[in-house]
Amino acid sequence: MRHHNTNRKFGRKRDQRKALVTSLAEALILKERILTTEARAKELRGFVEPLVTAAKKPTLATRRLLVARLGNREKLARKLIDTLAPRYESRRGGYTRVTKVFKKSSDARAKALIEFV
């Protein structure tokens, strides 16, 4: 049974989806707010929030976990642990906000802004 095993496929294969989500996560961590489609923003939220939760405990194991999940990008793990995690020390979850912006006129895709709260 496939209960609770749903994810957005974006018309891509598994490795391409993973690359898409990690590159979106990289942009979000570096810029702290990005404009993308609504479906991508909602999928990205489920990927980034557990990383921020893990970064709140700055151990070597969590640093290695973050580097592995972010595709061997040490700079991103460092920013998560040093900058973003201390911001949310007392917060238990909900580190990102997805705001619907507008529909693109050419193909009616719903755009959304995802940012750290």
JSON list of C-alpha atoms in Angstrom, two decimals, residues 16-64:
[
{"chain": "A", "resi": 16, "resn": "GLN", "atom": "CA", "xyz": [16.55, 14.77, -11.77]},
{"chain": "A", "resi": 17, "resn": "ARG", "atom": "CA", "xyz": [13.92, 15.50, -9.10]},
{"chain": "A", "resi": 18, "resn": "LYS", "atom": "CA", "xyz": [16.52, 15.17, -6.39]},
{"chain": "A", "resi": 19, "resn": "ALA", "atom": "CA", "xyz": [18.87, 17.54, -8.23]},
{"chain": "A", "resi": 20, "resn": "LEU", "atom": "CA", "xyz": [16.04, 20.04, -8.70]},
{"chain": "A", "resi": 21, "resn": "VAL", "atom": "CA", "xyz": [15.10, 20.04, -5.03]},
{"chain": "A", "resi": 22, "resn": "THR", "atom": "CA", "xyz": [18.71, 20.32, -3.83]},
{"chain": "A", "resi": 23, "resn": "SER", "atom": "CA", "xyz": [19.41, 23.22, -6.19]},
{"chain": "A", "resi": 24, "resn": "LEU", "atom": "CA", "xyz": [16.25, 24.97, -5.01]},
{"chain": "A", "resi": 25, "resn": "ALA", "atom": "CA", "xyz": [17.32, 24.35, -1.40]},
{"chain": "A", "resi": 26, "resn": "GLU", "atom": "CA", "xyz": [20.74, 25.84, -2.17]},
{"chain": "A", "resi": 27, "resn": "ALA", "atom": "CA", "xyz": [19.15, 28.97, -3.60]},
{"chain": "A", "resi": 28, "resn": "LEU", "atom": "CA", "xyz": [16.78, 29.28, -0.65]},
{"chain": "A", "resi": 29, "resn": "ILE", "atom": "CA", "xyz": [19.52, 28.87, 1.95]},
{"chain": "A", "resi": 30, "resn": "LEU", "atom": "CA", "xyz": [21.85, 31.34, 0.26]},
{"chain": "A", "resi": 31, "resn": "LYS", "atom": "CA", "xyz": [19.29, 34.02, -0.66]},
{"chain": "A", "resi": 32, "resn": "GLU", "atom": "CA", "xyz": [16.73, 33.24, 2.11]},
{"chain": "A", "resi": 33, "resn": "ARG", "atom": "CA", "xyz": [13.82, 33.92, -0.28]},
{"chain": "A", "resi": 34, "resn": "ILE", "atom": "CA", "xyz": [13.14, 32.73, -3.82]},
{"chain": "A", "resi": 35, "resn": "LEU", "atom": "CA", "xyz": [10.35, 33.02, -6.37]},
{"chain": "A", "resi": 36, "resn": "THR", "atom": "CA", "xyz": [9.34, 29.72, -7.96]},
{"chain": "A", "resi": 37, "resn": "THR", "atom": "CA", "xyz": [6.22, 27.78, -8.83]},
{"chain": "A", "resi": 38, "resn": "GLU", "atom": "CA", "xyz": [3.78, 26.91, -6.10]},
{"chain": "A", "resi": 39, "resn": "ALA", "atom": "CA", "xyz": [4.28, 23.14, -6.42]},
{"chain": "A", "resi": 40, "resn": "ARG", "atom": "CA", "xyz": [8.06, 23.47, -6.23]},
{"chain": "A", "resi": 41, "resn": "ALA", "atom": "CA", "xyz": [7.81, 25.73, -3.19]},
{"chain": "A", "resi": 42, "resn": "LYS", "atom": "CA", "xyz": [5.57, 23.28, -1.36]},
{"chain": "A", "resi": 43, "resn": "GLU", "atom": "CA", "xyz": [7.89, 20.38, -2.17]},
{"chain": "A", "resi": 44, "resn": "LEU", "atom": "CA", "xyz": [10.92, 22.41, -1.11]},
{"chain": "A", "resi": 45, "resn": "ARG", "atom": "CA", "xyz": [9.36, 23.23, 2.26]},
{"chain": "A", "resi": 46, "resn": "GLY", "atom": "CA", "xyz": [9.25, 19.54, 3.14]},
{"chain": "A", "resi": 47, "resn": "PHE", "atom": "CA", "xyz": [12.93, 19.19, 2.26]},
{"chain": "A", "resi": 48, "resn": "VAL", "atom": "CA", "xyz": [14.37, 22.28, 3.97]},
{"chain": "A", "resi": 49, "resn": "GLU", "atom": "CA", "xyz": [12.52, 22.32, 7.28]},
{"chain": "A", "resi": 50, "resn": "PRO", "atom": "CA", "xyz": [13.96, 19.00, 8.59]},
{"chain": "A", "resi": 51, "resn": "LEU", "atom": "CA", "xyz": [17.42, 20.32, 7.68]},
{"chain": "A", "resi": 52, "resn": "VAL", "atom": "CA", "xyz": [16.91, 23.42, 9.81]},
{"chain": "A", "resi": 53, "resn": "THR", "atom": "CA", "xyz": [15.65, 21.25, 12.67]},
{"chain": "A", "resi": 54, "resn": "ALA", "atom": "CA", "xyz": [18.74, 19.06, 12.40]},
{"chain": "A", "resi": 55, "resn": "ALA", "atom": "CA", "xyz": [21.01, 22.12, 12.25]},
{"chain": "A", "resi": 56, "resn": "LYS", "atom": "CA", "xyz": [19.78, 23.26, 15.66]},
{"chain": "A", "resi": 57, "resn": "LYS", "atom": "CA", "xyz": [22.03, 20.58, 17.21]},
{"chain": "A", "resi": 58, "resn": "PRO", "atom": "CA", "xyz": [25.49, 21.54, 15.87]},
{"chain": "A", "resi": 59, "resn": "THR", "atom": "CA", "xyz": [27.31, 18.22, 16.21]},
{"chain": "A", "resi": 60, "resn": "LEU", "atom": "CA", "xyz": [29.72, 16.65, 13.77]},
{"chain": "A", "resi": 61, "resn": "ALA", "atom": "CA", "xyz": [27.15, 14.01, 12.87]},
{"chain": "A", "resi": 62, "resn": "THR", "atom": "CA", "xyz": [24.50, 16.59, 11.97]},
{"chain": "A", "resi": 63, "resn": "ARG", "atom": "CA", "xyz": [27.05, 18.60, 9.97]},
{"chain": "A", "resi": 64, "resn": "ARG", "atom": "CA", "xyz": [27.89, 15.49, 7.95]}
]
